Amino acid sequence: MKFREDIQGLRALAVLSVVIYHISPFHLPGGFIGVDIFFVISGYLIIGQIYKKVLENRFAFKEFYVKRFKRLFPAYFATIAISSIFAFIYFLPGEFQNYTWSLISSCLYISNLYFYTKSGYFDSELQGSPLLHTWSLSVEEQFYALVPVLLVVCYKFLHKKSVVALILMGVISFILCVHLSNTNISFAFFSSITRFWQFILGGLVSVYTLQLTKQKAISEIVSMGSLTTLVACCFFMSHDDFPGFKALVPTLATTLLLAFSSRSLLTYKLLAIKPAKFCGDISYSLYLWHWPVIIFYSLHFERDLAAIDKVAVFGLSTVLGIVSYYFIEERFRKSNAAEGNTFLRVAALSTAICAVSFAFTQVNNYRFTEQQKSYEQFMLNYKADNLRPGSCFLTKQQPDISYYNKDLCLTQSDSKENIVLLGDSHAAHWYSAMNEAIDNETQTLTQITASGCKPTLDYEGEARCTELMKWAFNDVLYSETYDKVIISARWKIDDLEPLLSAVEKLQSRGLEVVVLGPIIEYSQALPRLLAKTSAGETLVSSRKYSSISKIDSKFNAALSAKGFKYYSILKSICIDNTNCITTHNNEPIQFDYGHLTPKGAELILSHIEAFRI
């Protein structure tokens, strides 16, 4: 297969989009599609190489896997070895133990399955793992393990028609991807079987070379259109309902670009410029290093990344990627080590790093007090069942309104005051406390909540959100069944105008409306901050008091000016940035960055003297 410089440019686009997305998702909300680009490129290169050698009867499994290990393992090993040192320094005992299990699963190339098991809505371990990004590497390795066997076996029985088996596998994979995206979106995202179709599409380009036209103008239009589509996806595609049908867009764009691009085209020349080629060369090492840098940088400075921090993280990741490429990747890729030694070294080094990490989980226990470990265990073991997820509070695991349990969540009586709690997870965390506070003889409480779902008339977001809010505003709250609506959410400044419109509409129907303001948030989970040795200073530096206070003040002024009922949750928790309630009876009142525990919600509700349910 001839070397294509434009593929290095594609790799550059893929890795830079992922890195920027992880550092600053606001500025590149669709940057996650870089992983999909990588999958198509891998399929193009690997399937093409294997199929050609199979046809020529010179494919050797041992040679193939040795090259894969020499290409991928050395830089990977350096990354996990250094990450393990920093994990021991910065992690609490339970966190380090979880890190060790993620390390073991990553070394076995099944980390995608491990992280799938940790993909609940409130699971802080997932986003805080330095090895989270290895899920995509595991998907690739599982593809490398299966496809050579499939092609060799099928060619033996079907000869040149063996590609039909590959196409069939791709069709099944895509169908599963779409189906599971509607029923179990986390599995659809992390699973290899729902991603294989992307590799296969790239592979089919390589097998058939897809010279669909000899006309340069058409090739230029298709390739430039495909590149433009990929760039547009990086800026405008959202993670909602992904992968599913949405994954077709970046996947097909990459496939068409590989199919139609040629050296004479402008698109090829753009992707082959030296800076793009350089970024493509270091793309694997840069991808390996950027996520651990983000995690440990944030833990060290104990704050969200500001603009200068984002520049520093990007710069540090790039430097480590360059060093890793030239001094590790290139050195080992060109080495002449015996094939047998390669397998032995990979197994030995993987076993050694996992064994050392596992041994240090015991050592780590002695570095912390019982109180610190108690706070951490509270964080790691908290289930958030009080929000009633999956029935009255819909998360990503429940992609549409059909999962909302009307029989359980809707309560009303003609002889009682019927109250509705409406909003996102920052509304759902009030339910247990409010349900305890109401007078069951005279009041009922209904819960209509969904993650990331603002209770306004904008109706933006994923299907579960838009469907639920449309139903709530246009059906449930349009009837004369309910008397009062309590609205709460993780408010942003941009939510103010849509909220005012929603409150006006509800009050015009004769409903009493109460708006609860934003709650204090932290850059890390509150129990984790409490477990730090310097908890007092850490809490102040990690507390987002200034930004939350600005939102609270603007909402209070705007809603109060129109005569709407507004209660400041921030002021019921914090006097100022240095004086906030964090525990009650030695237990954190918030179980993550901001969500209240049942006891925390009861405590704060009791502090709002003017608030009467």
XYZ file of N, CA, C and O in Angstrom, residues 254-369:
464
model
N -15.256 10.646 6.376
C -13.889 10.129 6.373
C -13.705 9.071 5.288
O -12.686 9.053 4.576
N -14.700 8.191 5.142
C -14.642 7.138 4.135
C -14.556 7.720 2.725
O -13.720 7.300 1.906
N -15.390 8.708 2.422
C -15.388 9.331 1.093
C -14.091 10.087 0.838
O -13.576 10.092 -0.293
N -13.560 10.703 1.872
C -12.297 11.411 1.715
C -11.173 10.445 1.370
O -10.350 10.707 0.482
N -11.134 9.305 2.055
C -10.129 8.282 1.744
C -10.330 7.721 0.336
O -9.364 7.379 -0.348
N -11.577 7.637 -0.100
C -11.882 7.039 -1.401
C -11.540 7.961 -2.563
O -11.029 7.515 -3.596
N -11.805 9.253 -2.412
C -11.687 10.158 -3.556
C -10.405 10.993 -3.565
O -10.048 11.545 -4.602
N -9.733 11.115 -2.433
C -8.543 11.965 -2.384
C -7.399 11.370 -3.196
O -7.181 10.155 -3.200
N -6.668 12.215 -3.890
C -5.474 11.791 -4.632
C -4.478 12.948 -4.649
O -4.835 14.099 -4.356
N -3.260 12.658 -4.992
C -2.169 13.625 -4.868
C -2.386 14.917 -5.655
O -1.851 15.960 -5.296
N -3.160 14.864 -6.716
C -3.343 16.042 -7.566
C -4.403 16.998 -7.033
O -4.555 18.108 -7.559
N -5.117 16.596 -6.001
C -6.231 17.396 -5.514
C -5.807 18.399 -4.444
O -4.857 18.173 -3.688
N -6.551 19.495 -4.363
C -6.275 20.532 -3.370
C -6.453 19.980 -1.959
O -5.682 20.312 -1.046
N -7.467 19.141 -1.772
C -7.729 18.563 -0.445
C -6.525 17.774 0.042
O -6.123 17.893 1.210
N -5.963 16.969 -0.841
C -4.784 16.175 -0.488
C -3.637 17.094 -0.069
O -2.971 16.857 0.943
N -3.426 18.154 -0.867
C -2.313 19.067 -0.583
C -2.507 19.795 0.735
O -1.546 20.057 1.462
N -3.765 20.134 1.055
C -4.038 20.786 2.338
C -3.718 19.849 3.509
O -3.138 20.265 4.523
N -4.103 18.595 3.364
C -3.880 17.631 4.442
C -2.421 17.181 4.522
O -2.007 16.616 5.536
N -1.668 17.418 3.448
C -0.284 16.942 3.411
C 0.732 18.018 3.763
O 1.944 17.776 3.666
N 0.282 19.205 4.159
C 1.248 20.247 4.526
C 2.049 19.791 5.750
O 1.594 18.976 6.548
N 3.241 20.331 5.890
C 4.177 19.836 6.909
C 3.643 19.912 8.339
O 3.814 18.959 9.114
N 3.015 21.016 8.748
C 2.472 21.036 10.124
C 1.450 19.927 10.369
O 1.431 19.321 11.442
N 0.595 19.669 9.349
C -0.401 18.614 9.498
C 0.269 17.250 9.567
O -0.124 16.391 10.380
N 1.260 17.043 8.715
C 1.994 15.767 8.735
C 2.678 15.566 10.085
O 2.668 14.463 10.648
N 3.254 16.639 10.627
C 3.928 16.542 11.922
C 2.941 16.139 13.020
O 3.212 15.227 13.821
N 1.771 16.799 13.049
C 0.755 16.454 14.058
C 0.255 15.030 13.862
O -0.037 14.326 14.831
N 0.170 14.613 12.594
C -0.238 13.241 12.319
C 0.787 12.237 12.807
O 0.430 11.167 13.325
N 2.060 12.588 12.662
C 3.136 11.699 13.118
C 3.064 11.464 14.630
O 3.234 10.334 15.099
N 2.804 12.530 15.374
C 2.812 12.406 16.839
C 1.419 12.114 17.397
O 1.227 12.131 18.620
N 0.445 11.869 16.514
C -0.951 11.767 16.949
C -1.175 10.691 18.008
O -1.910 10.910 18.976
N -0.555 9.525 17.853
C -0.773 8.449 18.815
C -0.228 8.826 20.185
O -0.917 8.691 21.204
N 1.008 9.321 20.217
C 1.606 9.707 21.507
C 0.862 10.883 22.133
O 0.656 10.931 23.353
N 0.469 11.839 21.307
C -0.284 12.978 21.832
C -1.610 12.521 22.428
O -2.018 12.986 23.496
N -2.273 11.592 21.741
C -3.528 11.058 22.258
C -3.301 10.344 23.590
O -4.090 10.513 24.541
N -2.238 9.580 23.683
C -1.954 8.855 24.922
C -1.751 9.794 26.105
O -2.235 9.530 27.210
N -1.048 10.890 25.891
C -0.620 11.728 27.005
C -1.636 12.788 27.416
O -1.653 13.207 28.573
N -2.479 13.240 26.481
C -3.264 14.437 26.788
C -4.233 14.233 27.946
O -4.404 15.140 28.776
N -4.879 13.055 28.033
C -5.879 12.871 29.082
C -5.262 12.760 30.479
O -5.758 13.409 31.417
N -4.194 11.972 30.671
C -3.553 11.990 31.989
C -3.069 13.377 32.389
O -3.150 13.757 33.569
N -2.586 14.162 31.423
C -2.142 15.531 31.737
C -3.319 16.366 32.233
O -3.199 17.101 33.225
N -4.462 16.262 31.571
C -5.655 17.012 31.999
C -6.052 16.628 33.422
O -6.313 17.495 34.270
N -6.089 15.320 33.695
C -6.528 14.830 35.001
C -5.588 15.292 36.109
O -6.019 15.880 37.121
N -4.296 15.060 35.942
C -3.356 15.363 37.025
C -3.090 16.862 37.163
O -2.827 17.339 38.262
N -3.166 17.588 36.083
C -3.036 19.040 36.158
C -4.183 19.618 36.994
O -3.967 20.453 37.882
N -5.405 19.146 36.721
C -6.571 19.631 37.467
C -6.489 19.246 38.938
O -6.856 20.036 39.819
N -5.999 18.025 39.220
C -5.878 17.591 40.613
C -4.803 18.393 41.352
O -4.964 18.712 42.532
N -3.738 18.716 40.650
C -2.647 19.451 41.297
C -3.072 20.871 41.668
O -2.819 21.338 42.786
N -3.740 21.549 40.735
C -4.109 22.946 40.984
C -5.501 23.086 41.594
O -5.901 24.182 41.990
N -6.241 21.978 41.656
C -7.518 21.916 42.366
C -8.491 23.007 41.920
O -9.076 23.720 42.719
N -8.640 23.120 40.601
C -9.586 24.083 40.043
C -9.929 23.673 38.617
O -9.235 22.880 37.998
N -11.025 24.231 38.114
C -11.352 24.037 36.713
C -10.323 24.749 35.854
O -9.708 25.739 36.283
N -10.147 24.285 34.636
C -9.132 24.872 33.772
C -9.553 26.250 33.285
O -10.574 26.403 32.611
N -8.753 27.262 33.633
C -8.948 28.605 33.089
C -8.250 28.671 31.731
O -7.596 27.714 31.305
N -8.357 29.804 31.047
C -7.784 29.940 29.708
C -6.285 29.641 29.700
O -5.783 28.905 28.850
N -5.567 30.188 30.664
C -4.112 29.964 30.723
C -3.797 28.513 31.030
O -2.810 27.952 30.536
N -4.642 27.875 31.834
C -4.450 26.458 32.154
C -4.640 25.597 30.905
O -3.909 24.626 30.689
N -5.635 25.932 30.104
C -5.895 25.168 28.888
C -4.724 25.245 27.921
O -4.344 24.254 27.299
N -4.139 26.424 27.820
C -2.955 26.586 26.970
C -1.798 25.757 27.519
O -1.078 25.081 26.771
N -1.633 25.787 28.841
C -0.538 25.037 29.477
C -0.729 23.533 29.285
O 0.232 22.812 28.980
N -1.955 23.050 29.450
C -2.231 21.618 29.283
C -1.984 21.185 27.845
O -1.377 20.137 27.598
N -2.439 21.999 26.903
C -2.216 21.671 25.489
C -0.724 21.650 25.168
O -0.238 20.742 24.494
N 0.003 22.643 25.671
C 1.436 22.711 25.425
C 2.181 21.540 26.032
O 3.054 20.929 25.382
N 1.861 21.216 27.288
C 2.529 20.105 27.965
C 2.219 18.787 27.276
O 3.107 17.940 27.095
N 0.971 18.593 26.877
C 0.588 17.367 26.172
C 1.345 17.230 24.861
O 1.804 16.135 24.499
N 1.493 18.342 24.153
C 2.205 18.325 22.877
C 3.679 17.997 23.065
O 4.245 17.191 22.315
N 4.287 18.603 24.066
C 5.709 18.327 24.340
C 5.908 16.849 24.678
O 6.824 16.201 24.158
N 5.059 16.308 25.536
C 5.165 14.886 25.898
C 4.909 13.999 24.676
O 5.559 12.957 24.516
N 3.971 14.417 23.821
C 3.703 13.657 22.603
C 4.899 13.630 21.676
O 5.226 12.590 21.088
N 5.584 14.761 21.547
C 6.774 14.847 20.691
C 7.894 13.968 21.236
O 8.527 13.199 20.504
N 8.150 14.100 22.537
C 9.208 13.299 23.165
C 8.896 11.816 23.028
O 9.767 11.003 22.687
N 7.662 11.450 23.286
C 7.262 10.048 23.196
C 7.411 9.515 21.774
O 7.857 8.375 21.575
N 7.070 10.332 20.791
C 7.151 9.873 19.397
C 8.590 9.626 18.977
O 8.914 8.556 18.442
N 9.449 10.600 19.229
C 10.825 10.492 18.715
C 11.698 9.545 19.532
O 12.554 8.849 18.974
N 11.483 9.507 20.845
C 12.387 8.724 21.679
C 11.831 7.345 22.072
O 12.587 6.509 22.570
N 10.539 7.134 21.848
C 9.962 5.836 22.202
C 9.344 5.159 20.980
O 9.779 4.078 20.580
N 8.348 5.798 20.375
C 7.679 5.184 19.224
C 8.658 4.820 18.112
O 8.729 3.668 17.663
N 9.410 5.809 17.642
C 10.297 5.593 16.503
C 11.423 4.618 16.840
O 11.789 3.771 16.018
N 11.928 4.717 18.035
C 13.044 3.846 18.422
C 12.628 2.383 18.416
O 13.322 1.528 17.866
N 11.484 2.078 19.012
C 11.063 0.683 19.112
C 10.442 0.171 17.811
O 10.536 -1.014 17.516
N 9.816 1.067 17.053
C 9.220 0.633 15.787
C 10.290 0.154 14.815
O 10.063 -0.770 14.021
N 11.458 0.780 14.879
C 12.544 0.433 13.957
C 13.510 -0.601 14.527
O 14.483 -0.964 13.872
N 13.253 -1.068 15.745
C 14.167 -2.028 16.365
C 14.056 -3.389 15.683
O 13.042 -3.719 15.078
N 15.104 -4.176 15.811
C 15.157 -5.509 15.200
C 15.053 -6.623 16.237
O 15.615 -7.702 16.060
N 14.332 -6.348 17.305
C 14.193 -7.354 18.367
C 13.502 -8.596 17.821
O 12.642 -8.530 16.942
N 13.878 -9.736 18.336
C 13.290 -11.003 17.888
C 11.800 -11.022 18.177
O 11.332 -10.476 19.176
N 11.049 -11.669 17.276
C 9.593 -11.690 17.417
C 9.156 -12.311 18.736
O 8.244 -11.836 19.405
N 9.801 -13.381 19.116
C 9.448 -14.050 20.363
C 9.679 -13.153 21.556
O 8.884 -13.134 22.505
N 10.756 -12.355 21.513
C 11.050 -11.440 22.610
C 9.998 -10.354 22.750
O 9.743 -9.872 23.852
N 9.415 -9.948 21.643
C 8.403 -8.887 21.686
C 7.205 -9.314 22.524
O 6.766 -8.584 23.414
N 6.687 -10.499 22.259
C 5.542 -10.994 23.028
C 5.906 -11.153 24.503
O 5.117 -10.823 25.387
N 7.099 -11.665 24.764
C 7.545 -11.885 26.131
C 7.687 -10.572 26.886
O 7.273 -10.450 28.042
N 8.262 -9.576 26.218
C 8.458 -8.276 26.863
C 7.125 -7.590 27.174
O 6.949 -7.013 28.246
N 6.207 -7.655 26.220
C 4.894 -7.042 26.431
C 4.195 -7.687 27.625
O 3.660 -6.991 28.507
N 4.202 -9.000 27.671
C 3.556 -9.713 28.771
C 4.233 -9.414 30.105
O 3.563 -9.170 31.115
N 5.576 -9.415 30.101
C 6.324 -9.196 31.337
C 6.127 -7.782 31.874
O 5.888 -7.582 33.075
N 6.220 -6.794 30.993
C 6.093 -5.411 31.433
C 4.669 -5.102 31.892
O 4.468 -4.396 32.882
N 3.693 -5.629 31.173
C 2.291 -5.420 31.569
C 2.016 -6.032 32.933
O 1.392 -5.406 33.805
N 2.515 -7.251 33.123
C 2.320 -7.932 34.409
C 3.015 -7.181 35.527
O 2.469 -7.016 36.636
N 4.228 -6.698 35.250
C 5.005 -6.002 36.274
C 4.327 -4.711 36.731
O 4.187 -4.459 37.936
N 3.879 -3.893 35.770
C 3.271 -2.616 36.147
C 1.960 -2.830 36.890
O 1.653 -2.121 37.852
N 1.198 -3.835 36.509
C -0.064 -4.142 37.201
C 0.198 -4.682 38.607
O -0.491 -4.318 39.557
N 1.218 -5.534 38.723
C 1.541 -6.122 40.027
C 2.030 -5.054 41.002
O 1.624 -5.027 42.174
N 2.890 -4.170 40.534
C 3.408 -3.098 41.395
C 2.273 -2.170 41.816
O 2.167 -1.791 42.990
N 1.430 -1.808 40.864
C 0.305 -0.930 41.173
C -0.628 -1.584 42.189
O -1.075 -0.937 43.146
N -0.903 -2.869 41.997
C -1.786 -3.586 42.926
C -1.171 -3.650 44.318
O -1.864 -3.484 45.328
N 0.142 -3.860 44.390
C 0.827 -3.923 45.688
C 0.734 -2.584 46.417
O 0.556 -2.536 47.642
N 0.826 -1.495 45.657
C 0.815 -0.175 46.278
C -0.579 0.255 46.722
O -0.713 1.256 47.425
N -1.611 -0.477 46.322
C -2.934 -0.163 46.853
C -2.975 -0.387 48.362
O -3.706 0.300 49.085
N -2.190 -1.355 48.830
C -2.124 -1.611 50.269
C -1.307 -0.545 50.976
O -1.651 -0.083 52.065
N -0.210 -0.129 50.348
C 0.648 0.913 50.929
C -0.136 2.214 51.065
O -0.005 2.946 52.055
N -0.962 2.495 50.075
C -1.692 3.765 50.040
C -2.622 3.932 51.228
O -2.904 5.055 51.666
N -3.127 2.836 51.771
C -4.048 2.896 52.903
C -3.446 3.573 54.117
O -4.160 4.210 54.902
N -2.135 3.434 54.296
C -1.479 3.958 55.485
C -1.186 5.457 55.398
O -0.739 6.057 56.375
N -1.459 6.049 54.259
C -1.159 7.474 54.067
C -2.304 8.375 54.509
O -2.156 9.595 54.543
N -3.449 7.777 54.846
C -4.633 8.584 55.124
C -5.286 8.166 56.437
O -5.197 7.010 56.859
N -5.951 9.131 57.066
C -6.636 8.868 58.328
C -7.960 8.164 58.055
O -8.458 8.123 56.924
